[in-house]
Short mmCIF file of C-alpha atoms in Angstrom, two decimals:
data_model
loop_
_atom_site.label_atom_id
_atom_site.label_comp_id
_atom_site.label_asym_id
_atom_site.label_seq_id
_atom_site.Cartn_x
_atom_site.Cartn_y
_atom_site.Cartn_z
CA UNK A 232 9.53 -8.24 -1.13
CA UNK A 233 11.87 -5.60 -1.95
CA UNK A 234 14.48 -3.34 -0.45
CA UNK A 235 14.92 0.24 -1.55
CA UNK A 236 16.22 3.86 -0.74
CA UNK A 237 13.36 5.51 -0.29
CA UNK A 238 11.54 8.95 0.42
CA UNK A 239 8.53 10.19 1.98
CA UNK A 240 6.45 7.30 3.70
CA UNK A 241 6.75 5.61 7.17
CA UNK A 242 5.11 2.79 9.02
CA UNK A 243 4.57 2.31 12.66
CA UNK A 244 3.88 -0.90 14.10
CA UNK A 245 1.49 -1.12 17.02
CA UNK A 246 2.56 -3.90 18.97
CA UNK A 247 -0.41 -4.86 21.23
CA UNK A 248 -3.87 -5.04 19.58
CA UNK A 249 -5.80 -4.54 22.64
CA UNK A 250 -2.82 -2.12 24.90
CA UNK A 251 -4.45 0.27 26.96
CA UNK A 252 -3.80 3.72 24.92
CA UNK A 253 -0.48 5.04 26.08
CA UNK A 254 0.45 1.60 27.65
CA UNK A 255 4.11 0.89 27.45
CA UNK A 256 4.03 3.45 24.33
CA UNK A 257 7.53 4.51 24.67
CA UNK A 258 6.75 7.98 22.48
CA UNK A 259 9.95 9.63 21.98
CA UNK A 260 8.95 13.42 22.40
CA UNK A 261 11.56 15.20 20.10
CA UNK A 262 13.09 18.47 20.54
CA UNK A 263 11.59 21.81 19.81
CA UNK A 264 12.59 23.30 16.23
CA UNK A 265 15.45 25.29 15.63
CA UNK A 266 15.11 29.01 16.94
CA UNK A 267 13.67 31.06 13.87
CA UNK A 268 11.89 28.34 12.20
CA UNK A 269 8.46 29.35 10.68
CA UNK A 270 5.90 26.80 11.16
CA UNK A 271 5.09 25.19 7.88
CA UNK A 272 1.35 26.08 6.61
CA UNK A 273 -0.89 23.08 7.11
CA UNK A 274 -4.51 23.95 6.15
CA UNK A 275 -7.62 21.28 5.75
CA UNK A 276 -8.85 20.48 2.30
CA UNK A 277 -12.01 22.95 1.29
CA UNK A 278 -13.80 18.99 0.67
CA UNK A 279 -12.86 16.15 2.78
CA UNK A 280 -12.35 12.98 0.80
CA UNK A 281 -14.87 10.25 1.25
CA UNK A 282 -14.02 8.02 4.29
CA UNK A 283 -11.21 10.49 5.74
CA UNK A 284 -11.91 13.24 8.43
CA UNK A 285 -9.24 15.81 9.46
CA UNK A 286 -7.43 16.61 12.56
CA UNK A 287 -4.82 18.16 14.32
CA UNK A 288 -2.15 17.50 16.99
CA UNK A 289 0.05 19.79 19.20
CA UNK A 290 3.61 18.23 18.56
CA UNK A 291 6.46 19.56 20.03
CA UNK A 292 7.64 21.43 16.46
CA UNK A 293 4.42 22.73 15.58
CA UNK A 294 0.89 21.89 15.44
CA UNK A 295 0.24 19.16 12.61
CA UNK A 296 -3.01 18.91 10.80
CA UNK A 297 -3.73 15.51 8.69
CA UNK A 298 -6.48 13.74 7.02
CA UNK A 299 -7.14 10.09 8.70
CA UNK A 300 -8.33 6.98 6.99
CA UNK A 301 -9.16 4.08 8.82
CA UNK A 302 -8.07 0.72 7.28
CA UNK A 303 -7.46 -3.27 7.70
CA UNK A 304 -3.76 -2.59 7.80
CA UNK A 305 -1.77 -3.62 10.62
CA UNK A 306 0.59 -0.54 11.20
CA UNK A 307 -0.03 3.15 11.26
CA UNK A 308 1.37 4.54 7.63
CA UNK A 309 2.44 8.00 7.55
CA UNK A 310 2.58 9.72 3.89
CA UNK A 311 3.21 13.13 2.90
CA UNK A 312 2.91 14.04 -0.42
CA UNK A 313 1.55 17.52 -1.84
CA UNK A 314 -1.57 17.34 -0.46
CA UNK A 315 0.29 17.39 2.90
CA UNK A 316 0.34 14.18 5.54
CA UNK A 317 -2.07 11.38 5.25
CA UNK A 318 -2.33 9.00 8.42
CA UNK A 319 -3.75 5.39 7.44
CA UNK A 320 -4.51 3.60 10.97
CA UNK A 321 -6.27 0.08 11.32
CA UNK A 322 -9.59 0.15 12.80
CA UNK A 323 -8.75 -0.98 16.22
CA UNK A 324 -5.89 1.44 16.79
CA UNK A 325 -7.12 4.76 19.33
CA UNK A 326 -7.17 8.43 18.32
CA UNK A 327 -4.47 8.66 21.44
CA UNK A 328 -2.08 6.13 19.49
CA UNK A 329 -2.61 7.78 16.40
CA UNK A 330 -1.84 11.25 17.86
CA UNK A 331 1.24 9.69 19.74
CA UNK A 332 2.46 8.28 16.31
CA UNK A 333 2.28 11.84 14.92
CA UNK A 334 4.15 13.43 17.75
CA UNK A 335 6.90 10.69 18.04
CA UNK A 336 7.46 11.14 14.06
CA UNK A 337 6.85 14.81 13.98
CA UNK A 338 10.21 15.75 13.02
CA UNK A 339 10.29 13.92 10.30
CA UNK A 340 6.81 14.87 9.30
CA UNK A 341 7.61 18.65 9.57
CA UNK A 342 10.97 18.15 7.79
CA UNK A 343 9.11 16.55 4.47
CA UNK A 344 5.79 19.17 4.84
CA UNK A 345 8.49 21.84 4.89
CA UNK A 346 10.44 20.32 1.53
CA UNK A 347 7.02 19.87 -0.09
CA UNK A 348 6.30 23.41 0.79
CA UNK A 349 9.27 25.03 -0.64
CA UNK A 350 9.11 22.45 -3.76
CA UNK A 351 5.82 24.31 -4.40
CA UNK A 352 7.31 27.74 -3.97
CA UNK A 353 9.77 26.82 -6.58
CA UNK A 354 7.35 25.39 -9.09
CA UNK A 355 5.43 28.49 -9.10
CA UNK A 356 8.46 29.62 -11.12
CA UNK A 357 9.64 26.76 -12.65
CA UNK A 358 8.62 27.73 -16.54
CA UNK A 359 11.77 29.89 -16.27
CA UNK A 360 13.75 26.68 -15.86
CA UNK A 361 12.30 25.19 -19.61
CA UNK A 362 13.32 28.00 -21.59
CA UNK A 363 16.38 29.61 -23.52
CA UNK A 364 19.26 29.78 -20.84
CA UNK A 365 17.07 27.75 -18.60
CA UNK A 366 19.72 25.87 -16.01
CA UNK A 367 19.17 22.38 -14.32
CA UNK A 368 21.32 19.62 -12.51
CA UNK A 369 23.17 17.13 -14.62
CA UNK A 370 25.75 14.98 -12.64
CA UNK A 371 26.48 17.33 -9.98
CA UNK A 372 26.92 20.59 -12.25
CA UNK A 373 24.37 23.26 -13.55
CA UNK A 374 24.09 23.29 -17.31
CA UNK A 375 22.97 25.57 -19.73
CA UNK A 376 19.62 24.75 -22.03
CA UNK A 377 20.11 26.57 -25.19
CA UNK A 378 17.16 26.30 -27.85
CA UNK A 379 17.54 26.97 -31.95
CA UNK A 380 19.99 24.54 -32.67
CA UNK A 381 20.11 23.04 -36.51
CA UNK A 382 20.41 19.47 -35.54
CA UNK A 383 17.12 17.60 -34.61
CA UNK A 384 18.78 15.74 -31.87
CA UNK A 385 20.07 17.08 -28.57
CA UNK A 386 23.82 17.47 -28.51
CA UNK A 387 25.65 18.31 -25.29
CA UNK A 388 28.91 20.90 -25.74
CA UNK A 389 30.69 19.33 -22.80
CA UNK A 390 31.99 15.64 -21.56
CA UNK A 391 29.23 13.40 -21.72
CA UNK A 392 29.83 12.10 -18.37
CA UNK A 393 32.12 14.64 -16.83
CA UNK A 394 30.07 17.72 -17.02
CA UNK A 395 31.55 21.31 -16.04
CA UNK A 396 29.13 24.36 -14.93
CA UNK A 397 27.84 26.51 -17.70
CA UNK A 398 28.08 23.30 -20.30
CA UNK A 399 25.03 23.66 -22.85
CA UNK A 400 22.18 21.06 -23.70
CA UNK A 401 21.41 22.16 -27.26
CA UNK A 402 17.92 21.39 -28.06
CA UNK A 403 16.66 21.53 -31.81
CA UNK A 404 13.77 23.28 -30.92
CA UNK A 405 12.47 27.30 -32.09
CA UNK A 406 13.47 30.06 -29.32
CA UNK A 407 10.02 30.18 -28.08
CA UNK A 408 8.97 26.49 -27.94
CA UNK A 409 6.57 25.61 -25.23
CA UNK A 410 7.96 24.99 -21.85
CA UNK A 411 6.31 21.61 -21.55
CA UNK A 412 8.01 20.50 -25.15
CA UNK A 413 11.40 21.86 -23.94
CA UNK A 414 10.99 19.63 -20.70
CA UNK A 415 9.89 16.65 -22.38
CA UNK A 416 13.35 16.85 -24.73
CA UNK A 417 15.34 17.40 -21.96
CA UNK A 418 13.94 14.59 -19.90
CA UNK A 419 14.19 12.37 -23.23
CA UNK A 420 18.03 13.23 -22.87
CA UNK A 421 18.77 12.78 -19.34
CA UNK A 422 17.19 9.43 -19.34
CA UNK A 423 19.16 8.19 -22.27
CA UNK A 424 22.29 9.74 -20.52
CA UNK A 425 21.33 7.62 -17.09
CA UNK A 426 20.70 4.41 -18.95
CA UNK A 427 24.00 4.46 -20.49
CA UNK A 428 25.69 5.74 -17.10
CA UNK A 429 23.81 4.00 -14.69
CA UNK A 430 23.82 0.71 -16.26
CA UNK A 431 27.80 1.22 -16.76
CA UNK A 432 28.18 1.83 -13.24
CA UNK A 433 25.98 -1.06 -11.90
CA UNK A 434 27.80 -3.66 -14.38
CA UNK A 435 31.18 -1.93 -12.64
CA UNK A 436 29.94 -2.91 -8.98
CA UNK A 437 28.60 -6.57 -10.13
CA UNK A 438 31.84 -7.54 -11.90
CA UNK A 439 33.94 -6.00 -8.94
CA UNK A 440 31.70 -8.36 -6.44
CA UNK A 441 31.46 -11.46 -8.73
CA UNK A 442 27.31 -10.83 -8.83
CA UNK A 443 24.95 -10.58 -11.50
CA UNK A 444 20.94 -9.75 -12.04
CA UNK A 445 18.49 -11.37 -13.53
CA UNK A 446 17.35 -7.85 -14.85
CA UNK A 447 17.56 -4.14 -14.38
CA UNK A 448 15.72 -1.23 -15.81
CA UNK A 449 15.23 2.69 -15.03
CA UNK A 450 12.32 3.89 -13.06
CA UNK A 451 10.39 7.26 -12.58
CA UNK A 452 9.30 6.48 -8.99
CA UNK A 453 8.15 9.51 -6.82
CA UNK A 454 9.68 8.27 -3.62
CA UNK A 455 12.54 5.28 -4.29
CA UNK A 456 15.94 5.91 -5.64
CA UNK A 457 16.41 2.30 -6.20
CA UNK A 458 14.84 -0.91 -5.46
CA UNK A 459 16.11 -4.37 -5.29
CA UNK A 460 13.49 -7.33 -5.61
CA UNK A 461 14.44 -11.00 -3.92
CA UNK A 462 14.57 -12.35 -7.63
CA UNK A 463 17.40 -10.50 -8.42
CA UNK A 464 16.07 -7.56 -10.28
CA UNK A 465 17.00 -3.97 -9.62
CA UNK A 466 15.31 -0.58 -10.85
CA UNK A 467 17.66 2.50 -10.45
CA UNK A 468 15.49 6.08 -10.89
CA UNK A 469 16.48 7.99 -13.79
CA UNK A 470 16.33 11.41 -11.75
CA UNK A 471 20.07 10.37 -9.95
CA UNK A 472 21.92 11.32 -13.10
CA UNK A 473 21.10 14.83 -11.81
CA UNK A 474 23.65 13.84 -8.89
CA UNK A 475 27.23 13.47 -8.93
CA UNK A 476 29.05 10.56 -9.19
CA UNK A 477 29.71 9.59 -5.96
CA UNK A 478 26.03 10.03 -5.03
CA UNK A 479 25.42 7.59 -8.10
CA UNK A 480 27.57 5.47 -6.92
CA UNK A 481 25.95 5.09 -3.27
CA UNK A 482 22.31 4.39 -5.02
CA UNK A 483 23.77 1.70 -6.94
CA UNK A 484 26.11 0.03 -4.17
CA UNK A 485 22.92 0.13 -1.89
CA UNK A 486 21.08 -2.05 -4.42
CA UNK A 487 23.89 -4.64 -5.30
CA UNK A 488 24.35 -5.04 -1.29
CA UNK A 489 20.85 -5.96 -1.11
CA UNK A 490 21.62 -8.88 -3.57
CA UNK A 491 23.18 -10.69 -0.40
CA UNK A 492 21.49 -8.85 2.36
CA UNK A 493 17.83 -8.19 1.70
CA UNK A 494 17.27 -6.39 4.81
CA UNK A 495 18.78 -3.03 6.16
CA UNK A 496 20.92 -5.18 9.11
CA UNK A 497 24.35 -4.36 10.64
CA UNK A 498 25.74 -7.15 7.86
CA UNK A 499 23.61 -4.98 5.12
CA UNK A 500 25.53 -1.73 6.40
CA UNK A 501 29.10 -3.55 6.45
CA UNK A 502 28.41 -4.77 3.13
CA UNK A 503 27.61 -1.15 1.85
CA UNK A 504 31.13 -0.11 3.05
CA UNK A 505 32.91 -2.87 1.52
CA UNK A 506 31.53 -2.42 -1.52
CA UNK A 507 31.87 1.56 -1.57
CA UNK A 508 34.04 2.79 1.44
CA UNK A 509 32.95 6.26 2.60
CA UNK A 510 29.68 6.17 1.37
CA UNK A 511 28.22 7.94 4.35
CA UNK A 512 28.57 11.46 2.69
CA UNK A 513 26.92 10.65 -0.36
CA UNK A 514 24.02 9.09 1.77
CA UNK A 515 23.28 12.21 3.33
CA UNK A 516 23.19 14.51 0.73
CA UNK A 517 20.60 12.18 -1.01
CA UNK A 518 18.61 12.31 2.30
CA UNK A 519 18.13 16.01 1.69
CA UNK A 520 16.16 15.21 -1.49
CA UNK A 521 13.31 13.01 -2.62
CA UNK A 522 12.87 12.20 -6.41
CA UNK A 523 9.62 14.17 -7.03
CA UNK A 524 11.88 17.43 -6.16
CA UNK A 525 14.00 17.35 -9.27
CA UNK A 526 15.39 18.93 -10.81
CA UNK A 527 14.83 21.74 -8.48
CA UNK A 528 17.64 21.54 -6.82
#
């Protein structure tokens, strides 16, 4: 069991295995989308994966199409990735109950689908990022890539952990280097910076609260910013290094609070507020992103 700060997946419990469809479901009908918002394009795959079917349901947001897979799980699971919405449901749940779950979560689903659609559009021109004068976020500031540095090691022209807009990361690669080489060299440097900064900030919060961890490490998870296991292990996503200091501190404080409360109860959130007063603004920033969307922010 672990607790985490996460991205694009949700579970919906179906409380009564033998319920009549729609009985005591209390499905919330969400408000219509904002005026002027265009529907997110949703199309079925050209070939349906084995064991799945395509289904569409009309919601207050828009018509949502999704892949449906039956399983032995106990709850209805919703997950959004670049392929769209996947609904995994127990064999005994009715189609009406599945549709109601999609309607209930339609605002969240459409938001996640829109984020994925926008990310794909950005990725169409993403190669322009991994080249001379490409820009990317680093600790809340946009820095510039420079190629052709004489030193084989990357070096940074600004303060390593207090960058300013326009600071440069100089890579020892030729000016016309393949974008994948540029990306890999940049990622290696960012991960090195994340190891140092996130480790120092984690130790700061542990010392300030008289706590300890069994071990910690960086992760590359696509949907989690951080996690804390029941045996005291913490993982922090290296892509947090794209964000400003207060956002990084929020995720670390969140996981440190899980050392005392391995849940998201009222007591847990009070503990987060005690460790990091005023954390709410940083949490709101993080909710607009998932790890897989970076560094395209």
